[in-house]
Short mmCIF file of C-alpha atoms and ligand atoms in Angstrom, two decimals:
data_model
loop_
_atom_site.label_atom_id
_atom_site.label_comp_id
_atom_site.label_asym_id
_atom_site.label_seq_id
_atom_site.Cartn_x
_atom_site.Cartn_y
_atom_site.Cartn_z
CA UNK A 13 13.58 -13.93 242.57
CA UNK A 14 15.57 -10.86 243.58
CA UNK A 15 18.53 -11.34 245.89
CA UNK A 16 18.40 -9.54 249.24
CA UNK A 17 21.30 -7.06 249.20
CA UNK A 18 24.27 -8.07 251.33
CA UNK A 19 26.21 -5.56 253.40
CA UNK A 20 28.76 -8.13 254.45
CA UNK A 21 32.07 -8.23 252.67
CA UNK A 22 34.19 -11.31 252.41
CA UNK A 23 37.83 -11.88 251.51
CA UNK A 24 36.90 -12.14 247.84
CA UNK A 25 33.91 -12.07 245.53
CA UNK A 26 32.85 -15.69 245.44
CA UNK A 27 29.27 -15.93 246.65
CA UNK A 28 28.37 -19.27 248.20
CA UNK A 29 24.95 -20.65 249.05
CA UNK A 30 23.51 -20.14 252.52
CA UNK A 31 24.35 -22.95 254.95
CA UNK A 32 21.32 -24.61 256.46
CA UNK A 33 22.62 -27.36 258.75
CA UNK A 34 25.34 -29.85 259.47
CA UNK A 35 25.15 -33.50 260.36
CA UNK A 36 28.24 -35.68 260.90
CA UNK A 37 30.51 -35.33 257.88
CA UNK A 38 27.77 -33.61 255.84
CA UNK A 39 26.66 -30.01 255.36
CA UNK A 40 23.39 -28.96 253.69
CA UNK A 41 22.68 -25.67 251.99
CA UNK A 42 19.26 -23.97 251.99
CA UNK A 43 18.27 -25.63 248.71
CA UNK A 44 18.74 -29.00 250.40
CA UNK A 45 21.92 -29.83 248.47
CA UNK A 46 24.26 -32.08 250.46
CA UNK A 47 28.05 -31.63 250.64
CA UNK A 48 30.65 -33.97 252.10
CA UNK A 49 32.85 -31.78 254.27
CA UNK A 50 36.06 -33.24 252.86
CA UNK A 51 38.23 -30.60 254.51
CA UNK A 52 36.37 -30.23 257.83
CA UNK A 53 35.90 -26.58 256.84
CA UNK A 54 39.44 -25.27 257.22
CA UNK A 55 40.56 -28.46 259.01
CA UNK A 56 38.39 -27.45 261.97
CA UNK A 57 35.37 -29.74 262.35
CA UNK A 58 37.32 -32.74 263.63
CA UNK A 59 34.43 -34.45 265.39
CA UNK A 60 31.89 -33.70 262.66
CA UNK A 61 28.91 -31.40 262.72
CA UNK A 62 26.08 -31.10 265.25
CA UNK A 63 27.32 -33.76 267.66
CA UNK A 64 24.38 -34.04 270.08
CA UNK A 65 26.48 -34.92 273.14
CA UNK A 66 28.69 -31.87 272.62
CA UNK A 67 25.69 -29.62 272.01
CA UNK A 68 24.03 -30.84 275.20
CA UNK A 69 27.13 -30.02 277.24
CA UNK A 70 27.43 -26.57 275.70
CA UNK A 71 23.72 -25.91 276.37
CA UNK A 72 24.10 -27.00 279.99
CA UNK A 73 26.88 -24.42 280.42
CA UNK A 74 24.83 -21.81 278.57
CA UNK A 75 22.06 -22.20 281.11
CA UNK A 76 24.51 -21.40 283.93
CA UNK A 77 26.78 -18.63 282.60
CA UNK A 78 28.11 -17.76 279.17
CA UNK A 79 30.77 -15.29 280.25
CA UNK A 80 32.64 -14.56 283.42
CA UNK A 81 35.73 -12.48 282.91
CA UNK A 82 38.83 -14.36 283.93
CA UNK A 83 40.14 -11.50 286.09
CA UNK A 84 36.92 -11.70 288.08
CA UNK A 85 36.25 -15.43 288.31
CA UNK A 86 37.78 -18.83 287.82
CA UNK A 87 35.47 -21.21 285.97
CA UNK A 88 35.22 -24.99 286.05
CA UNK A 89 35.07 -25.40 282.25
CA UNK A 90 38.37 -23.55 281.79
CA UNK A 91 40.10 -25.36 284.68
CA UNK A 92 38.76 -28.72 283.51
CA UNK A 93 39.74 -28.11 279.90
CA UNK A 94 43.26 -27.16 280.99
CA UNK A 95 43.49 -30.35 283.06
CA UNK A 96 42.27 -32.53 280.18
CA UNK A 97 44.62 -30.80 277.72
CA UNK A 98 47.63 -31.45 279.97
CA UNK A 99 46.46 -35.06 280.43
CA UNK A 100 46.40 -35.54 276.64
CA UNK A 101 49.72 -33.86 275.82
CA UNK A 102 53.22 -35.29 276.40
CA UNK A 103 54.88 -34.92 279.81
CA UNK A 104 56.59 -31.60 280.32
CA UNK A 105 53.76 -29.57 278.82
CA UNK A 106 51.76 -28.67 281.89
CA UNK A 107 50.64 -25.06 281.67
CA UNK A 108 47.79 -23.89 279.44
CA UNK A 109 46.78 -20.40 278.34
CA UNK A 110 43.55 -19.96 276.38
CA UNK A 111 42.87 -17.82 273.32
CA UNK A 112 40.12 -17.76 270.69
CA UNK A 113 41.91 -18.78 267.48
CA UNK A 114 45.07 -19.93 265.77
CA UNK A 115 46.69 -16.56 265.06
CA UNK A 116 46.09 -15.60 268.68
CA UNK A 117 47.74 -18.83 269.78
CA UNK A 118 50.83 -18.12 267.68
CA UNK A 119 51.03 -14.53 268.96
CA UNK A 120 50.77 -15.85 272.50
CA UNK A 121 53.49 -18.45 271.92
CA UNK A 122 56.05 -15.94 270.68
CA UNK A 123 55.20 -13.43 273.39
CA UNK A 124 55.54 -16.05 276.11
CA UNK A 125 58.88 -17.08 274.60
CA UNK A 126 60.06 -13.47 274.59
CA UNK A 127 58.95 -12.73 278.14
CA UNK A 128 60.61 -15.91 279.35
CA UNK A 129 63.90 -14.90 277.69
CA UNK A 130 63.71 -11.48 279.34
CA UNK A 131 63.26 -13.08 282.78
CA UNK A 132 66.37 -15.13 282.10
CA UNK A 133 68.47 -12.06 281.40
CA UNK A 134 68.46 -12.89 277.68
CA UNK A 135 66.85 -9.73 276.38
CA UNK A 136 69.10 -9.88 273.29
CA UNK A 137 67.01 -12.76 271.97
CA UNK A 138 64.12 -11.59 269.83
CA UNK A 139 64.31 -13.30 266.44
CA UNK A 140 61.88 -16.08 265.68
CA UNK A 141 63.04 -18.24 262.80
CA UNK A 142 60.30 -19.87 260.73
CA UNK A 143 60.08 -21.78 257.47
CA UNK A 144 59.22 -21.02 253.88
CA UNK A 145 56.58 -21.97 252.81
CA UNK A 146 54.50 -22.00 255.98
CA UNK A 147 51.32 -20.56 257.44
CA UNK A 148 51.09 -19.27 260.99
CA UNK A 149 48.24 -16.78 260.86
CA UNK A 150 47.21 -13.34 259.68
CA UNK A 151 47.90 -11.01 262.60
CA UNK A 152 51.17 -9.10 262.27
CA UNK A 153 53.28 -11.24 264.58
CA UNK A 154 52.01 -14.48 263.07
CA UNK A 155 52.06 -13.08 259.52
CA UNK A 156 55.72 -12.17 259.84
CA UNK A 157 56.41 -15.84 260.58
CA UNK A 158 54.28 -16.94 257.64
CA UNK A 159 56.02 -17.94 254.41
CA UNK A 160 53.38 -17.37 251.74
CA UNK A 161 54.27 -14.51 249.41
CA UNK A 162 50.88 -13.15 248.32
CA UNK A 163 49.62 -12.83 251.90
CA UNK A 164 52.73 -11.01 253.07
CA UNK A 165 53.60 -8.71 250.22
CA UNK A 166 51.32 -5.70 250.85
CA UNK A 167 52.20 -5.72 254.54
CA UNK A 168 55.93 -6.44 254.32
CA UNK A 169 57.06 -2.88 255.08
CA UNK A 170 55.04 -2.99 258.30
CA UNK A 171 56.86 -6.01 259.73
CA UNK A 172 60.44 -6.55 260.92
CA UNK A 173 60.98 -9.52 258.56
CA UNK A 174 61.82 -12.53 260.70
CA UNK A 175 64.44 -14.97 259.29
CA UNK A 176 63.29 -17.96 257.23
CA UNK A 177 64.68 -21.39 256.37
CA UNK A 178 63.38 -23.74 253.69
CA UNK A 179 60.64 -26.18 254.59
CA UNK A 180 61.83 -29.72 253.91
CA UNK A 181 60.09 -30.24 250.56
CA UNK A 182 62.06 -33.40 249.90
CA UNK A 183 59.63 -34.66 247.26
CA UNK A 184 61.05 -31.94 244.99
CA UNK A 185 64.70 -32.79 245.61
CA UNK A 186 66.57 -34.56 242.84
CA UNK A 187 69.72 -35.58 244.68
CA UNK A 188 71.20 -38.93 245.57
CA UNK A 189 70.71 -38.56 249.30
CA UNK A 190 68.85 -41.07 251.44
CA UNK A 191 65.66 -39.85 253.12
CA UNK A 192 67.54 -39.74 256.41
CA UNK A 193 70.35 -37.62 254.97
CA UNK A 194 67.82 -35.27 253.37
CA UNK A 195 66.08 -34.73 256.68
CA UNK A 196 69.41 -33.91 258.32
CA UNK A 197 70.32 -31.59 255.45
CA UNK A 198 67.18 -29.53 256.02
CA UNK A 199 67.72 -29.47 259.78
CA UNK A 200 71.26 -28.14 259.22
CA UNK A 201 69.72 -25.16 257.40
CA UNK A 202 68.33 -24.13 260.78
CA UNK A 203 71.73 -24.47 262.44
CA UNK A 204 73.34 -22.41 259.68
CA UNK A 205 70.66 -19.74 260.03
CA UNK A 206 71.08 -19.51 263.82
CA UNK A 207 74.84 -19.05 263.35
CA UNK A 208 74.30 -16.49 260.61
CA UNK A 209 71.86 -14.45 262.71
CA UNK A 210 73.95 -14.74 265.88
CA UNK A 211 72.78 -17.35 268.42
CA UNK A 212 72.35 -14.79 271.19
CA UNK A 213 69.76 -12.95 269.09
CA UNK A 214 67.63 -16.01 268.28
CA UNK A 215 64.65 -16.53 270.55
CA UNK A 216 62.73 -19.41 268.95
CA UNK A 217 62.11 -21.61 265.95
CA UNK A 218 58.50 -22.23 264.93
CA UNK A 219 57.33 -25.03 262.64
CA UNK A 220 54.21 -26.90 261.63
CA UNK A 221 55.14 -30.57 262.31
CA UNK A 222 53.03 -31.59 259.34
CA UNK A 223 52.53 -28.76 256.90
CA UNK A 224 49.12 -27.24 256.47
CA UNK A 225 47.59 -24.77 254.08
CA UNK A 226 50.82 -23.51 252.53
CA UNK A 227 52.64 -26.76 251.81
CA UNK A 228 49.76 -29.25 251.62
CA UNK A 229 50.37 -31.81 254.37
CA UNK A 230 54.11 -31.84 253.89
CA UNK A 231 55.82 -34.38 256.16
CA UNK A 232 59.58 -34.14 256.74
CA UNK A 233 61.82 -37.22 256.86
CA UNK A 234 61.88 -38.72 260.38
CA UNK A 235 65.49 -37.65 260.93
CA UNK A 236 64.53 -33.97 260.67
CA UNK A 237 62.47 -33.74 263.85
CA UNK A 238 65.00 -35.03 266.38
CA UNK A 239 67.86 -33.07 264.82
CA UNK A 240 65.86 -29.82 264.95
CA UNK A 241 65.19 -30.43 268.65
CA UNK A 242 68.95 -31.02 269.24
CA UNK A 243 69.90 -27.85 267.37
CA UNK A 244 67.45 -25.75 269.37
CA UNK A 245 68.84 -27.21 272.60
CA UNK A 246 72.42 -26.57 271.49
CA UNK A 247 71.75 -22.83 271.18
CA UNK A 248 69.09 -22.34 273.88
CA UNK A 249 66.53 -21.58 271.17
CA UNK A 250 62.94 -22.39 272.14
CA UNK A 251 61.13 -24.85 269.88
CA UNK A 252 57.52 -23.88 269.12
CA UNK A 253 55.27 -26.38 267.36
CA UNK A 254 52.39 -24.72 265.58
CA UNK A 255 49.83 -27.51 265.94
CA UNK A 256 46.88 -25.26 265.17
CA UNK A 257 45.99 -27.58 262.28
CA UNK A 258 47.73 -30.82 263.29
CA UNK A 259 46.71 -30.83 266.96
CA UNK A 260 43.69 -32.40 268.64
CA UNK A 261 44.03 -35.74 266.89
CA UNK A 262 44.05 -34.73 263.21
CA UNK A 263 47.20 -36.74 262.36
CA UNK A 264 46.36 -39.83 264.41
CA UNK A 265 47.99 -38.68 267.66
CA UNK A 266 46.74 -35.91 269.94
CA UNK A 267 49.79 -33.86 268.96
CA UNK A 268 51.68 -34.56 265.75
CA UNK A 269 54.86 -34.10 267.85
CA UNK A 270 54.14 -37.51 269.38
CA UNK A 271 54.87 -39.27 266.07
CA UNK A 272 58.52 -38.38 266.56
CA UNK A 273 58.66 -38.40 270.37
CA UNK A 274 59.37 -34.66 270.44
CA UNK A 275 58.44 -32.41 273.35
CA UNK A 276 58.37 -28.85 272.03
CA UNK A 277 58.81 -25.97 274.48
CA UNK A 278 55.51 -24.40 273.45
CA UNK A 279 52.60 -25.79 271.41
CA UNK A 280 49.92 -23.69 269.69
CA UNK A 281 46.47 -25.27 269.33
CA UNK A 282 43.16 -24.15 267.80
CA UNK A 283 40.98 -25.42 264.91
CA UNK A 284 40.16 -29.02 265.99
CA UNK A 285 40.54 -28.03 269.66
CA UNK A 286 37.18 -26.26 269.52
CA UNK A 287 36.24 -28.30 266.44
CA UNK A 288 33.93 -25.57 265.16
CA UNK A 289 31.72 -25.63 268.26
CA UNK A 290 33.36 -22.47 269.64
CA UNK A 291 36.18 -20.10 268.72
CA UNK A 292 38.93 -21.57 270.87
CA UNK A 293 42.67 -21.97 270.95
CA UNK A 294 45.44 -22.44 273.47
CA UNK A 295 49.12 -22.50 274.06
CA UNK A 296 50.55 -25.31 276.12
CA UNK A 297 54.00 -24.86 277.65
CA UNK A 298 56.14 -26.20 280.47
CA UNK A 299 56.00 -24.71 283.97
CA UNK A 300 59.73 -24.05 283.54
CA UNK A 301 58.82 -21.27 281.07
CA UNK A 302 55.61 -20.02 282.62
CA UNK A 303 56.49 -19.80 286.31
CA UNK A 304 59.40 -17.36 285.89
CA UNK A 305 57.15 -15.10 283.81
CA UNK A 306 54.47 -15.13 286.51
CA UNK A 307 57.12 -14.61 289.21
CA UNK A 308 58.41 -11.60 287.32
CA UNK A 309 55.01 -9.89 287.46
CA UNK A 310 52.83 -11.78 284.99
CA UNK A 311 52.25 -12.54 281.31
CA UNK A 312 51.73 -9.17 279.61
CA UNK A 313 49.20 -10.46 277.18
CA UNK A 314 45.57 -11.57 276.90
CA UNK A 315 42.40 -11.37 274.81
CA UNK A 316 39.02 -10.39 276.26
CA UNK A 317 37.10 -13.45 275.12
CA UNK A 318 39.89 -15.91 275.90
CA UNK A 319 39.05 -18.79 278.19
CA UNK A 320 35.37 -17.92 278.49
CA UNK A 321 33.32 -20.69 280.07
CA UNK A 322 31.15 -21.30 277.03
CA UNK A 323 34.07 -21.85 274.65
CA UNK A 324 35.88 -23.95 277.24
CA UNK A 325 32.84 -26.15 277.87
CA UNK A 326 32.74 -26.76 274.10
CA UNK A 327 36.45 -27.61 274.05
CA UNK A 328 36.10 -29.96 276.99
CA UNK A 329 33.17 -31.76 275.35
CA UNK A 330 35.19 -32.06 272.12
CA UNK A 331 38.18 -33.65 273.88
CA UNK A 332 35.85 -36.02 275.76
CA UNK A 333 34.32 -37.02 272.45
CA UNK A 334 37.77 -37.65 270.95
CA UNK A 335 38.49 -40.01 273.85
CA UNK A 336 35.10 -41.67 274.28
CA UNK A 337 34.64 -42.42 270.57
CA UNK A 338 38.34 -43.33 269.97
CA UNK A 339 38.46 -40.74 267.23
CA UNK A 340 42.22 -40.28 267.29
CA UNK A 341 42.68 -44.01 266.59
CA UNK A 342 40.05 -43.73 263.86
CA UNK A 343 42.01 -40.86 262.30
CA UNK A 344 45.10 -43.08 262.12
CA UNK A 345 43.15 -46.03 260.65
CA UNK A 346 41.04 -44.06 258.19
CA UNK A 347 44.07 -41.96 257.28
CA UNK A 348 45.77 -45.12 255.96
CA UNK A 349 42.66 -46.02 253.96
CA UNK A 350 42.39 -42.52 252.51
CA UNK A 351 46.09 -42.34 251.66
CA UNK A 352 45.87 -45.63 249.71
CA UNK A 353 42.85 -44.32 247.81
CA UNK A 354 44.60 -41.04 246.97
CA UNK A 355 47.78 -42.82 245.87
CA UNK A 356 45.68 -44.97 243.55
CA UNK A 357 44.54 -41.79 241.79
CA UNK A 358 48.09 -41.39 240.46
CA UNK A 359 47.50 -44.39 238.16
CA UNK A 360 44.67 -42.56 236.42
CA UNK A 361 45.65 -38.90 236.51
CA UNK A 362 49.13 -38.12 235.15
CA UNK A 363 48.91 -34.60 236.58
CA UNK A 364 48.89 -35.81 240.18
CA UNK A 365 52.57 -35.63 241.10
CA UNK A 366 52.57 -36.33 244.82
CA UNK A 367 50.30 -37.65 247.57
CA UNK A 368 51.32 -37.09 251.18
CA UNK A 369 50.20 -36.56 254.73
CA UNK A 370 49.73 -38.10 258.12
CA UNK A 371 46.51 -39.50 259.60
CA UNK A 372 43.55 -37.57 258.23
CA UNK A 373 45.66 -34.60 257.12
CA UNK A 374 46.35 -35.64 253.54
CA UNK A 375 46.94 -33.84 250.27
CA UNK A 376 47.67 -34.34 246.61
CA UNK A 377 49.58 -31.97 244.37
CA UNK A 378 49.31 -31.30 240.65
CA UNK A 379 52.34 -31.16 238.35
CA UNK A 380 52.82 -30.89 234.62
CA UNK A 381 55.65 -33.42 234.59
CA UNK A 382 56.35 -35.99 237.28
CA UNK A 383 60.01 -36.35 236.38
CA UNK A 384 60.78 -32.66 236.93
CA UNK A 385 57.84 -31.90 239.26
CA UNK A 386 57.21 -28.71 237.30
CA UNK A 387 53.87 -27.27 238.40
CA UNK A 388 50.93 -26.81 236.04
CA UNK A 389 50.70 -23.49 234.25
CA UNK A 390 49.62 -21.02 236.99
CA UNK A 391 47.22 -19.43 234.49
CA UNK A 392 45.07 -22.58 234.67
CA UNK A 393 44.22 -21.64 238.28
CA UNK A 394 43.97 -25.37 238.89
CA UNK A 395 43.85 -24.97 242.66
CA UNK A 396 40.58 -23.09 242.50
CA UNK A 397 39.16 -24.85 239.43
CA UNK A 398 39.18 -28.36 240.90
CA UNK A 399 37.69 -27.07 244.14
CA UNK A 400 34.80 -25.59 242.14
CA UNK A 401 34.25 -28.80 240.17
CA UNK A 402 34.18 -30.80 243.39
CA UNK A 403 31.92 -28.26 245.12
CA UNK A 404 29.40 -28.46 242.27
CA UNK A 405 29.34 -32.23 242.79
CA UNK A 406 28.90 -31.98 246.57
CA UNK A 407 32.43 -32.37 247.89
CA UNK A 408 34.32 -29.66 249.78
CA UNK A 409 38.10 -29.59 249.39
CA UNK A 410 40.69 -27.02 250.55
CA UNK A 411 43.37 -25.84 248.16
CA UNK A 412 46.26 -23.40 247.95
CA UNK A 413 49.29 -22.60 245.83
CA UNK A 414 52.10 -24.91 246.92
CA UNK A 415 55.37 -23.23 246.09
CA UNK A 416 55.34 -20.20 248.38
CA UNK A 417 51.98 -19.01 247.15
CA UNK A 418 52.92 -18.20 243.55
CA UNK A 419 52.70 -21.52 241.69
CA UNK A 420 51.87 -25.16 242.32
CA UNK A 421 48.45 -26.48 243.25
CA UNK A 422 47.68 -28.73 246.18
CA UNK A 423 44.43 -29.99 247.64
CA UNK A 424 43.96 -30.91 251.27
CA UNK A 425 41.68 -33.84 251.91
CA UNK A 426 40.97 -33.77 255.63
CA UNK A 427 37.50 -35.01 256.52
CA UNK A 428 36.19 -35.15 260.10
CA UNK A 429 37.86 -37.83 262.21
CA UNK A 430 34.51 -39.66 262.53
CA UNK A 431 34.61 -40.69 258.86
CA UNK A 432 33.98 -44.35 258.00
CA UNK A 433 35.43 -46.50 255.23
CA UNK A 434 32.13 -46.37 253.29
CA UNK A 435 32.10 -42.60 253.54
CA UNK A 436 35.67 -42.46 252.19
CA UNK A 437 34.48 -44.54 249.23
CA UNK A 438 31.58 -42.12 248.74
CA UNK A 439 33.97 -39.17 248.82
CA UNK A 440 36.36 -40.77 246.33
CA UNK A 441 33.55 -41.34 243.79
CA UNK A 442 32.87 -37.59 243.74
CA UNK A 443 36.56 -36.72 243.73
CA UNK A 444 37.24 -38.97 240.71
CA UNK A 445 34.30 -37.44 238.89
CA UNK A 446 35.64 -33.93 239.56
CA UNK A 447 39.15 -34.95 238.48
CA UNK A 448 37.77 -36.47 235.26
CA UNK A 449 36.01 -33.18 234.52
CA UNK A 450 39.22 -31.25 235.25
CA UNK A 451 41.27 -33.56 232.99
CA UNK A 452 38.76 -32.97 230.19
CA UNK A 453 38.96 -29.20 230.67
CA UNK A 454 42.74 -29.10 230.43
CA UNK A 455 42.79 -31.69 227.64
CA UNK A 456 44.83 -34.36 229.43
CA UNK A 457 43.76 -37.95 228.70
CA UNK A 458 43.28 -40.12 231.79
CA UNK A 459 44.49 -43.70 232.08
CA UNK A 460 41.66 -46.22 232.21
CA UNK A 461 42.02 -48.48 235.24
CA UNK A 462 42.79 -52.08 234.21
C1 PLP B 511 49.27 -23.92 261.23
C2 PLP B 511 48.37 -22.75 261.40
N1 PLP B 511 48.69 -21.80 262.29
C3 PLP B 511 47.90 -20.72 262.51
C4 PLP B 511 46.74 -20.56 261.80
C5 PLP B 511 45.87 -19.34 262.05
O1 PLP B 511 44.68 -19.70 262.64
P1 PLP B 511 43.41 -18.73 262.61
O2 PLP B 511 42.97 -18.67 261.21
O3 PLP B 511 42.43 -19.43 263.52
O4 PLP B 511 43.84 -17.42 263.17
C6 PLP B 511 46.35 -21.52 260.87
C7 PLP B 511 45.11 -21.35 260.07
O5 PLP B 511 44.94 -21.90 259.02
C8 PLP B 511 47.19 -22.64 260.67
O6 PLP B 511 46.87 -23.58 259.77
#
């Protein structure tokens, strides 16, 4: 059979089969092959695929109006989604601005921060400190905050080069500090950086509360979060949580910030917020930031498709589903089950050096030596090889280079929040089979379970 020519170009040459349909945690290609969506796409499909209640609500909106430009009309789906979002986020976050994706949310967060500073007579503040490694998006503003070398390099001359501090990768540290002291040590890096840059030039600090694509579900010690908040307050630096991946219940709370009782000044949401039913994102901020900007003439920012009624009706239906089906609680419960299963893999596979995460945002990382945490030889391309072996067997995983994009291999395991214990067992059978095949390929003997 001859292939129909394709005029579409993708990020790379890696042709995949055509998707036919989705159902719960499963996806089916046109040959009928079934895949467990072990990464919810790119940590997007939080409520699973083809949820009939959500589809019905989207269709009902479709029958009324799919688009009404926000400068011409208010719409109930966008107002209602804003209300529900505020209801589900911690007190103090009570203004919502819609966008259509994660990079747009990050751009919006830093532009709101900047406009707020200008209204406060603090026009000298323009630097946004971020962490390395990190991922905040691919548009220029968001990319400049991103700490992932290969994605930045070609574009570096086109960006101002915002300051970076190290992400708290404490699992790599070989010191005698307690976890608490390590968390504080990493937080102090932010304080040092603010002082080095000049506090009156620093506008904001942005962080993923639980790391995503670039670090593989990295969680900082508890002491880090509160101390970072204190440092930001000390210098009048706005704290932005990029919850594009962690938000909307993924970690077992609606916002990951809630695990540490932190109220950021601005939160960026996307991915699980629309859960794959519509391109959707948002920033959520306090009225204290938004009202002065509106008083001063308005937010000088906006995307044409943002806040359209169709996308907002999808988002509203997704949040209702999270609540009605107790999916955030399920993420916390199933996250514990999954984490235990992943940790158990370390007994069999000597090349798994670390397992980490929160709720259903979990990851494991390969190393060549657990005592030094040296990564595997980058030439093995382990991050893409294991993904292929799992894909062949019907399990979708998401992987990246761990150490700033140049070496290290981690794999995110982040299934839809509807997953059951039996389905986790089913997923682990395929994962073990793929890991066995990988071990054989690289010639590392596995330990037989007792
Ligand atoms: C934490 C974080 N921020 C921002 C983004 C960018 O989102 P998008 O790809 O929807 O633009 C991502 C995407 O992976 C992300 O994980």
